[in-house]
PDB file of C-alpha atoms and ligand atoms in Angstrom:
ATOM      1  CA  UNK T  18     134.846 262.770 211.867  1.00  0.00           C
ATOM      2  CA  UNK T  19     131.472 263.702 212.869  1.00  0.00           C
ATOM      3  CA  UNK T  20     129.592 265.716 211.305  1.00  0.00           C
ATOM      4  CA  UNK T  21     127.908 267.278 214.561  1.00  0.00           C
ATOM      5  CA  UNK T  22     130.612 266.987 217.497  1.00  0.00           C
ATOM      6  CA  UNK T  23     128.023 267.185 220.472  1.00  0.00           C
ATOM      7  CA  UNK T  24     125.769 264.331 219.365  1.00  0.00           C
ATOM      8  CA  UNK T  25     126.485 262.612 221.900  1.00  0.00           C
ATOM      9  CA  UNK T  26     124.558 258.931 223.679  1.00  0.00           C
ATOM     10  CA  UNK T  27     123.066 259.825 226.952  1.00  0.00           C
ATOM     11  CA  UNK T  28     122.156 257.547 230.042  1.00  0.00           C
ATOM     12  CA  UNK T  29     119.705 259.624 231.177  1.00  0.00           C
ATOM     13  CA  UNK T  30     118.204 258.767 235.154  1.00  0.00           C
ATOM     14  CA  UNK T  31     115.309 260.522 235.022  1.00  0.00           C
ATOM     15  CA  UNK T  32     112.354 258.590 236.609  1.00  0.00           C
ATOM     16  CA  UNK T  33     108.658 259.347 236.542  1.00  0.00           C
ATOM     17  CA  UNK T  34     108.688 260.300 240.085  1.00  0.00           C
ATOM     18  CA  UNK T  35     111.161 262.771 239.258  1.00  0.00           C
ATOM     19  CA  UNK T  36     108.417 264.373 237.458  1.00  0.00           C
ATOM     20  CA  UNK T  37     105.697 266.463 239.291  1.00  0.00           C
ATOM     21  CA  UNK T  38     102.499 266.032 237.858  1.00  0.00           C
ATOM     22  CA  UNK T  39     101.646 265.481 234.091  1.00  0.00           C
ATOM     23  CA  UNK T  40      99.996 262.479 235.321  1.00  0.00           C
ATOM     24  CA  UNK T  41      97.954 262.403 231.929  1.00  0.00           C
ATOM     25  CA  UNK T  42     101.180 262.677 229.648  1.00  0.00           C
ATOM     26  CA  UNK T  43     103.101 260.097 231.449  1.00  0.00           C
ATOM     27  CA  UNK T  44     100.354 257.474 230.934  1.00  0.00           C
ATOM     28  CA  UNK T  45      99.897 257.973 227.464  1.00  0.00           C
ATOM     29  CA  UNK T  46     103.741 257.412 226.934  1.00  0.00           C
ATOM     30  CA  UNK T  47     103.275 254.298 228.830  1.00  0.00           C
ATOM     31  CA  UNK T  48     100.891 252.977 226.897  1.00  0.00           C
ATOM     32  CA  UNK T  49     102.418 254.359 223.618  1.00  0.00           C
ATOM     33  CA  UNK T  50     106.135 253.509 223.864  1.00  0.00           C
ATOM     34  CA  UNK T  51     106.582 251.463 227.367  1.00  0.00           C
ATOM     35  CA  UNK T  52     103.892 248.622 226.438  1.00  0.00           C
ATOM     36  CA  UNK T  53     104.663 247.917 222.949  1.00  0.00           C
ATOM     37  CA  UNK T  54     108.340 247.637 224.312  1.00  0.00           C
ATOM     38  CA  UNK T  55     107.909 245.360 227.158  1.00  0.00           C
ATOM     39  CA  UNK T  56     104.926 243.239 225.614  1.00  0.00           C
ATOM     40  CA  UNK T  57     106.101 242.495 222.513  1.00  0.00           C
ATOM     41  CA  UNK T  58     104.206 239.266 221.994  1.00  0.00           C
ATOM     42  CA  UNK T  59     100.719 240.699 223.279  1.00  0.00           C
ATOM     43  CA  UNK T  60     101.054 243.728 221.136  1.00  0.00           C
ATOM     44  CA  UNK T  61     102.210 241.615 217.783  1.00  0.00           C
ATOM     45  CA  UNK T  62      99.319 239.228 218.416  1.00  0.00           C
ATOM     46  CA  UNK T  63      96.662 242.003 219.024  1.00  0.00           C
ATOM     47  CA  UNK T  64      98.178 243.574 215.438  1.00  0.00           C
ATOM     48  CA  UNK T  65      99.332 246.990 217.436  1.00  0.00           C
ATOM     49  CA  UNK T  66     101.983 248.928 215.012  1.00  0.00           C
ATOM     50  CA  UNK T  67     104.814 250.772 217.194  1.00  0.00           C
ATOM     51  CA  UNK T  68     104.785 254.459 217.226  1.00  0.00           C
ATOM     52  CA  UNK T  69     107.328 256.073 215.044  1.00  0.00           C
ATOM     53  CA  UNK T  70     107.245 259.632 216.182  1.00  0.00           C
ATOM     54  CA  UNK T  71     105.815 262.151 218.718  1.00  0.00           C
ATOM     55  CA  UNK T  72     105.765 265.397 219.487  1.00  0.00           C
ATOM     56  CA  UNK T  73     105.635 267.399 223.012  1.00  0.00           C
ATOM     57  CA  UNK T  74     104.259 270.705 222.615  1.00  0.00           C
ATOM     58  CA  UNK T  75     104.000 273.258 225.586  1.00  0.00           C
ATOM     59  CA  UNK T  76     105.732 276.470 227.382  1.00  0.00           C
ATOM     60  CA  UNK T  77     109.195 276.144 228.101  1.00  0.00           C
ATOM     61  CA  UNK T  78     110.104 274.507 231.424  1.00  0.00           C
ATOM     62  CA  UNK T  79     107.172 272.375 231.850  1.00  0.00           C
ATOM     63  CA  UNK T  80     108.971 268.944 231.714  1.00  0.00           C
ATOM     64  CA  UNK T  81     109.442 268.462 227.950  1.00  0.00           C
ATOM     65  CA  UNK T  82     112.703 267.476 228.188  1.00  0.00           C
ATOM     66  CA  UNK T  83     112.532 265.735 231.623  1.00  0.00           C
ATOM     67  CA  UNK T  84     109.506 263.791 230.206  1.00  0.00           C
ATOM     68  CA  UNK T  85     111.861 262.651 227.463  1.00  0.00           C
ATOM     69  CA  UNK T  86     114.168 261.545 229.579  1.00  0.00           C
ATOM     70  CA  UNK T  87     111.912 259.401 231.793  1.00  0.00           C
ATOM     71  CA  UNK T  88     110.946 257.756 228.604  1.00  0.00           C
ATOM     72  CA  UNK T  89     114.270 256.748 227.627  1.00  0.00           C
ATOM     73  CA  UNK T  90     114.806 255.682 231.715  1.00  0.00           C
ATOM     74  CA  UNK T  91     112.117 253.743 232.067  1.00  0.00           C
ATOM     75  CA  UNK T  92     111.351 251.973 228.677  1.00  0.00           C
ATOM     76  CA  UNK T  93     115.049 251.161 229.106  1.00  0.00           C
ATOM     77  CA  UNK T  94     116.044 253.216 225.729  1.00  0.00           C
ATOM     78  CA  UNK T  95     119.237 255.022 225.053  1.00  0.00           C
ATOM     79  CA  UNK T  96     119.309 259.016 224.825  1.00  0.00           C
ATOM     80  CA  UNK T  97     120.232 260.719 221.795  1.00  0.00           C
ATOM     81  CA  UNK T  98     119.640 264.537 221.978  1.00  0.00           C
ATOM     82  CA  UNK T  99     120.114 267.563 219.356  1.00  0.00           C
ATOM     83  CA  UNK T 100     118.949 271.002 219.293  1.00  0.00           C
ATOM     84  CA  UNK T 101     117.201 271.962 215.968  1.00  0.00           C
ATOM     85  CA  UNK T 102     119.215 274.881 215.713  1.00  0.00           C
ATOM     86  CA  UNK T 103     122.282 272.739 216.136  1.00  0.00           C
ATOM     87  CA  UNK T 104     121.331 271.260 212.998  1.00  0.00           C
ATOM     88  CA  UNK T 105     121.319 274.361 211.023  1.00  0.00           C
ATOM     89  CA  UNK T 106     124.114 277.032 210.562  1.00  0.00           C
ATOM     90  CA  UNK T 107     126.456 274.636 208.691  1.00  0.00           C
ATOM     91  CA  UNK T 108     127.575 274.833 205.440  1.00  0.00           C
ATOM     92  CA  UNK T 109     125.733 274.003 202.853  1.00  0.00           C
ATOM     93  CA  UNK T 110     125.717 270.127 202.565  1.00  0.00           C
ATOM     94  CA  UNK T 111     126.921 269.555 206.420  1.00  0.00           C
ATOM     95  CA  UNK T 112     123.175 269.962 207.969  1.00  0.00           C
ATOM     96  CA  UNK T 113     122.195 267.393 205.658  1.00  0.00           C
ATOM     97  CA  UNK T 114     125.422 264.730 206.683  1.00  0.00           C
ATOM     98  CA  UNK T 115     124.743 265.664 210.071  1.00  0.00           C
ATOM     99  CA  UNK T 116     120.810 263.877 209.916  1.00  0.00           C
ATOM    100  CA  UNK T 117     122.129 261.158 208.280  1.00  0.00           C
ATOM    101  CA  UNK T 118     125.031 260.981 211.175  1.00  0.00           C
ATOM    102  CA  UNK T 119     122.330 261.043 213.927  1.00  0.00           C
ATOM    103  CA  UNK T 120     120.438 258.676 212.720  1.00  0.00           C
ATOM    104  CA  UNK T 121     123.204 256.065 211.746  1.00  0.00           C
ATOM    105  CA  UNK T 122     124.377 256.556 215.920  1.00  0.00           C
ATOM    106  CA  UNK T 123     120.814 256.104 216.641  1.00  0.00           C
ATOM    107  CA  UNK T 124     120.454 252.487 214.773  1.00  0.00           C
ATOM    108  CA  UNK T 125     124.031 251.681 216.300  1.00  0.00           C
ATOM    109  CA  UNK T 126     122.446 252.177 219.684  1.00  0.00           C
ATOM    110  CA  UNK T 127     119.244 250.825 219.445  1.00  0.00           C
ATOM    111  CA  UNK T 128     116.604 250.407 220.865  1.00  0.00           C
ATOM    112  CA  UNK T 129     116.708 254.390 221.466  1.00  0.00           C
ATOM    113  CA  UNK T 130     114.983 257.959 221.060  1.00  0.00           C
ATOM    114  CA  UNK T 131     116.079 260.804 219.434  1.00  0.00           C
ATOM    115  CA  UNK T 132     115.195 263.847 221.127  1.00  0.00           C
ATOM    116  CA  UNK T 133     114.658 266.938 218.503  1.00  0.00           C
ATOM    117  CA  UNK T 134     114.113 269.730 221.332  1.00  0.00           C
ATOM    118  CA  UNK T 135     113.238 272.734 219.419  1.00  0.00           C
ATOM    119  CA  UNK T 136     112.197 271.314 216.314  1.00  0.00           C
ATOM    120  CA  UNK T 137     110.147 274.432 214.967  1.00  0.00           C
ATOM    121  CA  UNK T 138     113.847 275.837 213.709  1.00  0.00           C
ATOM    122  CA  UNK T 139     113.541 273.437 211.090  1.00  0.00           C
ATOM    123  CA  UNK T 140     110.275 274.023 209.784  1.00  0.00           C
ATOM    124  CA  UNK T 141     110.579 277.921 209.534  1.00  0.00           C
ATOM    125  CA  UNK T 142     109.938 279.307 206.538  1.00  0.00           C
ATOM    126  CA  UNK T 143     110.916 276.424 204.228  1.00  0.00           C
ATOM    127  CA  UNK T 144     109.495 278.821 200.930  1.00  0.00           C
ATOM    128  CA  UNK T 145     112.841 281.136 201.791  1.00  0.00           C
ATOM    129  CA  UNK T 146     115.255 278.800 202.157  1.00  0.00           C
ATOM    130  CA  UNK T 147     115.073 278.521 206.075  1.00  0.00           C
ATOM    131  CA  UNK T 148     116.704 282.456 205.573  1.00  0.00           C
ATOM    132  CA  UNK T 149     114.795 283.727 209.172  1.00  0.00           C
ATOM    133  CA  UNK T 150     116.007 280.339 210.900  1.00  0.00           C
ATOM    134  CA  UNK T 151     119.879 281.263 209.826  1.00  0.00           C
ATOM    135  CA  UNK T 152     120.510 278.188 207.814  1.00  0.00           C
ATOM    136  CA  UNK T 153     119.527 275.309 205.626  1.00  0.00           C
ATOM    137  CA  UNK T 154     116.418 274.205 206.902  1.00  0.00           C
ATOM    138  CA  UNK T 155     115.284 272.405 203.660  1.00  0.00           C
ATOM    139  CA  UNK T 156     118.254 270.333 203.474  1.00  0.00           C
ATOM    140  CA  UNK T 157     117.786 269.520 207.003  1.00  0.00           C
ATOM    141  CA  UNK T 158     114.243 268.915 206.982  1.00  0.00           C
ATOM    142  CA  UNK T 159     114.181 266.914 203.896  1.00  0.00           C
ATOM    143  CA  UNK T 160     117.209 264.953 205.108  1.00  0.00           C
ATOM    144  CA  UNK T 161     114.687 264.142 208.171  1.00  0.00           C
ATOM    145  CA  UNK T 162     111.869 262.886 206.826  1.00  0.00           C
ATOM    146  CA  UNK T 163     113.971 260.733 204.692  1.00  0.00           C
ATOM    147  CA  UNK T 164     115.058 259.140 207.810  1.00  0.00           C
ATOM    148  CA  UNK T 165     111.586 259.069 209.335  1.00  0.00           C
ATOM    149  CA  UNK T 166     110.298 257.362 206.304  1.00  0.00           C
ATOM    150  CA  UNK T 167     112.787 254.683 206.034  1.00  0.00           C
ATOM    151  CA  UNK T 168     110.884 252.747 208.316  1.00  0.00           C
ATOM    152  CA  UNK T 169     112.580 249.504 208.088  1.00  0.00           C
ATOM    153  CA  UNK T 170     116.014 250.777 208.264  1.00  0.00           C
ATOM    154  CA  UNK T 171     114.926 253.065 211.231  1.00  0.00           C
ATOM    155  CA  UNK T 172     114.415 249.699 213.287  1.00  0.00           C
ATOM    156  CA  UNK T 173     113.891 250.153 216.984  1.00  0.00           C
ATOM    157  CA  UNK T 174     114.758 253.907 216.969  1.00  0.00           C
ATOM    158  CA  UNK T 175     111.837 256.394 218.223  1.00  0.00           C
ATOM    159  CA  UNK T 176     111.575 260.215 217.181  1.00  0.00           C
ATOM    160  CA  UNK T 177     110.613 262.201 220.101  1.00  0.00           C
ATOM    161  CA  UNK T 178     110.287 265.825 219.180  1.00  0.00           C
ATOM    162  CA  UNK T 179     109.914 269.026 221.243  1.00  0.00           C
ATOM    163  CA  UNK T 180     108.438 272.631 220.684  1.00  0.00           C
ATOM    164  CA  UNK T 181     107.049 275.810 222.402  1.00  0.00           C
ATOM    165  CA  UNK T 182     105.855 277.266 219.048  1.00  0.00           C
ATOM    166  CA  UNK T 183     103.825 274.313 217.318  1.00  0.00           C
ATOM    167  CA  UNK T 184     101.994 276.399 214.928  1.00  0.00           C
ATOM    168  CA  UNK T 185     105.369 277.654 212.861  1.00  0.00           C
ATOM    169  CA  UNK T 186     106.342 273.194 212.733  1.00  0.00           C
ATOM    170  CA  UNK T 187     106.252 272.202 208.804  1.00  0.00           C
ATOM    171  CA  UNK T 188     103.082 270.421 208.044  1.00  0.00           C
ATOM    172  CA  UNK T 189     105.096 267.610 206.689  1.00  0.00           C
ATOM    173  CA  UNK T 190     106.531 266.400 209.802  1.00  0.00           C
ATOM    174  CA  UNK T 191     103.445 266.134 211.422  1.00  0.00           C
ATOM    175  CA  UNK T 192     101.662 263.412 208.894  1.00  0.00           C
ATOM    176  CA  UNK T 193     100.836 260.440 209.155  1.00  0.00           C
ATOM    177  CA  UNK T 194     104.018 257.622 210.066  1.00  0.00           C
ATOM    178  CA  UNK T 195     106.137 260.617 211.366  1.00  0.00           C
ATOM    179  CA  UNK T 196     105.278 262.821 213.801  1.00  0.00           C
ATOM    180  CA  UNK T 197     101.651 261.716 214.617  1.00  0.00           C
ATOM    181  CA  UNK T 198     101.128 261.258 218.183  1.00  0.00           C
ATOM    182  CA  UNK T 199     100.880 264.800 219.792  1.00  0.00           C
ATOM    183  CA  UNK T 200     100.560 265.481 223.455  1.00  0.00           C
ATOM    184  CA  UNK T 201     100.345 268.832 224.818  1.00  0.00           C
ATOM    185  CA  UNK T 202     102.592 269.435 228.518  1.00  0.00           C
ATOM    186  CA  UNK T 203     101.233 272.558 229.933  1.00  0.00           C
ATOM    187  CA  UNK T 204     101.835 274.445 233.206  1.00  0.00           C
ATOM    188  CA  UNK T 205     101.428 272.699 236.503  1.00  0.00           C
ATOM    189  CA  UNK T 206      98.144 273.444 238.150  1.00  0.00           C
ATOM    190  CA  UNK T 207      97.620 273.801 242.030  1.00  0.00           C
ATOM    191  CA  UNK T 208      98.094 270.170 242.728  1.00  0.00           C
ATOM    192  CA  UNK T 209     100.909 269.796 240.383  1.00  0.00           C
ATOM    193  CA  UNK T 210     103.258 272.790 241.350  1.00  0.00           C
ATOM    194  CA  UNK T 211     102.502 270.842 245.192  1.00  0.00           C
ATOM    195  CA  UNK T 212     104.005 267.686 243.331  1.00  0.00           C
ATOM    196  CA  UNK T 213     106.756 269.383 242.122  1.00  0.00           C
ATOM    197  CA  UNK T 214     107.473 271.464 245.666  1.00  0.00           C
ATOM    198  CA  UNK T 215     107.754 268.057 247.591  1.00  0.00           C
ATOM    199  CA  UNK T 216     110.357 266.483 245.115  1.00  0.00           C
ATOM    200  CA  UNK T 217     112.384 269.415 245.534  1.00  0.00           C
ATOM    201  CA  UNK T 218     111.354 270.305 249.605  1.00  0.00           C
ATOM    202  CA  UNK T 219     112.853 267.075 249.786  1.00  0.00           C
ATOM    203  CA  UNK T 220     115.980 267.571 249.050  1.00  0.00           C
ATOM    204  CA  UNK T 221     115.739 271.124 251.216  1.00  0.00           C
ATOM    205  CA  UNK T 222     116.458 271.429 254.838  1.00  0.00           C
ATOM    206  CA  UNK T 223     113.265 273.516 255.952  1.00  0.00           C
ATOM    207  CA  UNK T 224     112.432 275.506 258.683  1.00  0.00           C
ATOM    208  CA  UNK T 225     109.034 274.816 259.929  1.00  0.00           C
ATOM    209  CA  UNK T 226     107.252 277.865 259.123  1.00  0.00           C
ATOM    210  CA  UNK T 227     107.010 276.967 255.301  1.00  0.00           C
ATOM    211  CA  UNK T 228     103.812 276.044 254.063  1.00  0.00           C
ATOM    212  CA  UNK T 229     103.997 274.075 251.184  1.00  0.00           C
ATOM    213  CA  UNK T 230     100.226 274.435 250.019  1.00  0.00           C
ATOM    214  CA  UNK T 231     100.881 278.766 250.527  1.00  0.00           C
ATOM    215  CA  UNK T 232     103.990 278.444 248.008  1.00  0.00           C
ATOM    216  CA  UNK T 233     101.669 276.461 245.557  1.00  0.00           C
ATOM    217  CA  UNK T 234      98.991 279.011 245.917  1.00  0.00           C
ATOM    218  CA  UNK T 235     101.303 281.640 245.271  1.00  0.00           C
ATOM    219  CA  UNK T 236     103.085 280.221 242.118  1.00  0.00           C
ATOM    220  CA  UNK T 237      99.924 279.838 239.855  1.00  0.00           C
ATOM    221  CA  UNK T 238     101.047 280.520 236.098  1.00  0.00           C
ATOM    222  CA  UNK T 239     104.797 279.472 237.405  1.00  0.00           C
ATOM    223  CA  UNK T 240     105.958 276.933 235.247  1.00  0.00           C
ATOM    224  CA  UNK T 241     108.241 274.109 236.991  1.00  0.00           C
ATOM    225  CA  UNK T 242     111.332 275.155 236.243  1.00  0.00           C
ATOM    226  CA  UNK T 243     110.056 278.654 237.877  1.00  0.00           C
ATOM    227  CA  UNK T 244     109.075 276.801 240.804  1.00  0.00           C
ATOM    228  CA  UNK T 245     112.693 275.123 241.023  1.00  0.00           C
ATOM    229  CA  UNK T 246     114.115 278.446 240.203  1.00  0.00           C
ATOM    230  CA  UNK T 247     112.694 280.254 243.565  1.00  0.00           C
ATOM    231  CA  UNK T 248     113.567 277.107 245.880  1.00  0.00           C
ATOM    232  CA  UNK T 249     117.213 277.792 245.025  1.00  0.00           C
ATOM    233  CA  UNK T 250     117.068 281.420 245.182  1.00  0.00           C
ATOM    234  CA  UNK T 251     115.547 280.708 248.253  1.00  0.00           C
ATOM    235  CA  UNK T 252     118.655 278.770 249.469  1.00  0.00           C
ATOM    236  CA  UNK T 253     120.937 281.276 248.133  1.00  0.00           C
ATOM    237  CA  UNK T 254     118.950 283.863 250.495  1.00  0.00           C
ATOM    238  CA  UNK T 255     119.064 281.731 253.357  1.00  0.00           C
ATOM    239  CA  UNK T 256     123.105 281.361 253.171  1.00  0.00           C
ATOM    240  CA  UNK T 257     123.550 285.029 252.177  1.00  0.00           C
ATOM    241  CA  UNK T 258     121.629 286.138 255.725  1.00  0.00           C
ATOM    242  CA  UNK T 259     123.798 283.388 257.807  1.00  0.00           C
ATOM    243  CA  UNK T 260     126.321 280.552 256.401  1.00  0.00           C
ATOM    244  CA  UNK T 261     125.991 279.264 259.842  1.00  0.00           C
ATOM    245  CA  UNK T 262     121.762 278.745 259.441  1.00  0.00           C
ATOM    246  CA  UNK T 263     120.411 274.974 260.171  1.00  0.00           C
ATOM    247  CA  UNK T 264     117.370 275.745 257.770  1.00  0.00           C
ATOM    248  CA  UNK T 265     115.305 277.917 254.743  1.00  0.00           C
ATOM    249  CA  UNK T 266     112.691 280.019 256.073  1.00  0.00           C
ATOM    250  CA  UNK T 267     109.841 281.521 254.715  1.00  0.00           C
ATOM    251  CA  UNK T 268     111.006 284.980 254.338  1.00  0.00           C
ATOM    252  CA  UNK T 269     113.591 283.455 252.142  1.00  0.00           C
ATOM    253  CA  UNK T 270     110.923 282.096 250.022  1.00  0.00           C
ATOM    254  CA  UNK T 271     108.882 285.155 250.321  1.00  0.00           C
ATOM    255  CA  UNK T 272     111.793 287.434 248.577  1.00  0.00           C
ATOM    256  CA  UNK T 273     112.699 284.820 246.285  1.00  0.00           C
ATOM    257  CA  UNK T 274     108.985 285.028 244.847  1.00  0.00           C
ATOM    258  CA  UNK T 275     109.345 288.785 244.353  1.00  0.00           C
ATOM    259  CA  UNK T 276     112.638 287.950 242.153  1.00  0.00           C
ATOM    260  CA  UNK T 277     110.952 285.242 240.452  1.00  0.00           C
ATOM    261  CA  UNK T 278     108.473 286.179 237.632  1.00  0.00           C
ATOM    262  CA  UNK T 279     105.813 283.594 236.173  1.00  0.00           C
ATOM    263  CA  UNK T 280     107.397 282.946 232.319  1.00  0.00           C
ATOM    264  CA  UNK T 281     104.128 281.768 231.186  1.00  0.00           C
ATOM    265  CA  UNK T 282     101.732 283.778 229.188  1.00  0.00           C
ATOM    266  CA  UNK T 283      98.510 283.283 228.068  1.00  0.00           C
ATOM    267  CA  UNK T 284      98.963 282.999 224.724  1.00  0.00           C
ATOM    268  CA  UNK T 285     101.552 280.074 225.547  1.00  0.00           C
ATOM    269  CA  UNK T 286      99.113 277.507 226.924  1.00  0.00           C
ATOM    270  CA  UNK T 287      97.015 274.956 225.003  1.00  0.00           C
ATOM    271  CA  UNK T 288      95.515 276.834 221.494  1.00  0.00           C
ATOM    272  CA  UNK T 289      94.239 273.649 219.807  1.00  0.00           C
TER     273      UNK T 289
HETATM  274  P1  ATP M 312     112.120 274.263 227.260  1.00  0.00           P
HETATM  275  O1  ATP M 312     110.925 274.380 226.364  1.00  0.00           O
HETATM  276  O2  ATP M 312     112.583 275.563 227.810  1.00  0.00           O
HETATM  277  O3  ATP M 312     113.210 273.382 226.715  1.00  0.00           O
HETATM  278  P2  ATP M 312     111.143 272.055 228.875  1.00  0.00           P
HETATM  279  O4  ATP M 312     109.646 271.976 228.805  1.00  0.00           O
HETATM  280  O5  ATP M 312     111.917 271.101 228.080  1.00  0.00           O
HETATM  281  O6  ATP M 312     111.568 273.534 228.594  1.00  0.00           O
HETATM  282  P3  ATP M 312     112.552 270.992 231.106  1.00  0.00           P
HETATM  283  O7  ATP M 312     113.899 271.230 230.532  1.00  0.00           O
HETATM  284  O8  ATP M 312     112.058 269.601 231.113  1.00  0.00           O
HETATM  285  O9  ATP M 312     111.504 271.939 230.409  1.00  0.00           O
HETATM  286  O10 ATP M 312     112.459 271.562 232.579  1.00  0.00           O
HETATM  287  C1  ATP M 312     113.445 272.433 233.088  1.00  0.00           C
HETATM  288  C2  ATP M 312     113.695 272.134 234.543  1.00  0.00           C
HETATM  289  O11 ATP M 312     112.565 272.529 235.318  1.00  0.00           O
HETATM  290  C3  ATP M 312     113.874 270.656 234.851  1.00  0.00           C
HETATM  291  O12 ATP M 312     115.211 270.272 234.714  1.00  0.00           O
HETATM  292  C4  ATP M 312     113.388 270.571 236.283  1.00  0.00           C
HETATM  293  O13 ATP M 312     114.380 270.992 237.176  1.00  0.00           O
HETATM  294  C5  ATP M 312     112.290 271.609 236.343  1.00  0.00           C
HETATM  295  N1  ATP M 312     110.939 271.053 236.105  1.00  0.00           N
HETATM  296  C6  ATP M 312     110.084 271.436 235.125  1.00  0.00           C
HETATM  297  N2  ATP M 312     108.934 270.774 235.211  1.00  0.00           N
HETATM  298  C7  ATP M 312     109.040 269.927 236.260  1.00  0.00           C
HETATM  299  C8  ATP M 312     108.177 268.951 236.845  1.00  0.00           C
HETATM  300  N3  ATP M 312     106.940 268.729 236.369  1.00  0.00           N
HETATM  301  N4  ATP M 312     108.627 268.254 237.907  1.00  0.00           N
HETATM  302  C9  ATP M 312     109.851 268.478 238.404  1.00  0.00           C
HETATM  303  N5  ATP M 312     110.719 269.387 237.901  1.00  0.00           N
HETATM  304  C10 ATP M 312     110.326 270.109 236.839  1.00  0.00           C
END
């Protein structure tokens, strides 16, 4: 039996144009993972060497995840996701069977990405025994890099990593051959929260009085997942007022924004 029961392969749909914004980290992963992928033979020839591991850092709900699972979409990789967390809390022995487990479904299903969201949980306080992270995070992390160093038997499986805390990740998953390609995701400026607003508006049946470029004035330091958050709220206004009503109106935006508050703090966004 497993050693993890949710590890489970994922066909994930997410395309970049599901994505608002982040033009900058979507073209690096391009370049990074999608060209090596699709032009094997130029990148061989020109002596590139495949990226092993990365690691998304940023405040929560800007698109870590969903940029992880464009990756997988669109470079035409299969989806395997755990929780760092997930990894710990077993007993002693089990976190450690677990890694090994993930990675043995990741080879099977190959070419694919692992997706470690939350991966500080393993790198906390390593000196006493992973106590503050509630489990074996030694085991686990040593277990880990195992993996990430067996490059060979790791084959056409790519570590993709996640965080909102970067500076409490162990040192030794960041060096070189594991997790060496950083990219930061941050909050979506002006023209990004607009981005985001159409994918969504599009799915919305609007009333003419909202004003797209207003909503995206008003949601600076709203992360996107704050900005999806109020459209919906928005909705559920509009249908509490009237079941009966043909559209969302402003006003429904207008209280949803007062229910809504910006997640994002300063000390969240890019420190180095
Ligand atoms: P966490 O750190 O909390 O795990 P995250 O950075 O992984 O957050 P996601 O899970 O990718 O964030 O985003 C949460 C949700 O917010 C998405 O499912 C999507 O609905 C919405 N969202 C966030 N950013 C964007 C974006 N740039 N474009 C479109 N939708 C977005």
């Amino acid at each position: 039996p497993s050693a993890i029961k949710d590890i489970v392969l994922e066909l994930p749909e997410t395309r970049w144009t599901d994505i608002g914004g982040q033009k900058d980290v979507k073209q690096k992963l391009k370049e990074a993972v999608e060209w090596p992928l699709r032009h094997p033979e130029v990148f061989h020839r020109l002596g590139g060497q495949p990226r092993k591991g990365l690691l998304l850092y940023g405040p929560p709900g800007c698109s870590k995840t969903l940029t992880a699972k464009a990756l997988a979409t669109e470079a035409g990789l299969n989806f395997i996701a755990v929780k760092g967390p997930e990894l710990l809390n077993k007993y002693v022995g089990e976190s450690e069977r677990a890694v090994r487990e993930l990675f043995r479904k990741a080879r099977a299903a190959s070419p694919s990405i692992v997706f470690f969201d939350e991966v500080d949980a393993l790198g906390l306080n390593r000196e006493d025994g992973g106590h503050n992270s509630g489990g074996n995070s030694t085991g686990v992390l040593t277990a880990l890099l195992n993996e990430m160093d067996g490059i060979e038997e790791l084959g056409n499986v790519m570590i993709l990593a996640a965080t909102n805390k970067p500076e409490v990740i162990d040192p030794a998953l960041l060096r070189p051959g594991r997790l060496d390609y950083i990219l930061y995701v941050g909050p979506p400026d002006h023209e990004s929260r607009t981005e985001i607003l159409n994918i969504k508006f599009a799915k919305m049946k609007l009333d003419e009085d909202v004003d797209i470029q207003v909503l995206a004035s008003r949601t600076e330091g709203y992360s996107g997942a704050d900005l999806i958050k109020i459209c919906d709220e928005a909705v559920l206004g509009a249908m509490r007022e009237d079941l009966e009503i043909e559209s969302v109106k402003w006003r429904h935006f207008e209280k949803a924004l007062k229910g809504v508050k910006s997640v994002i703090t300063a000390e969240m966004v890019r420190r180095y």
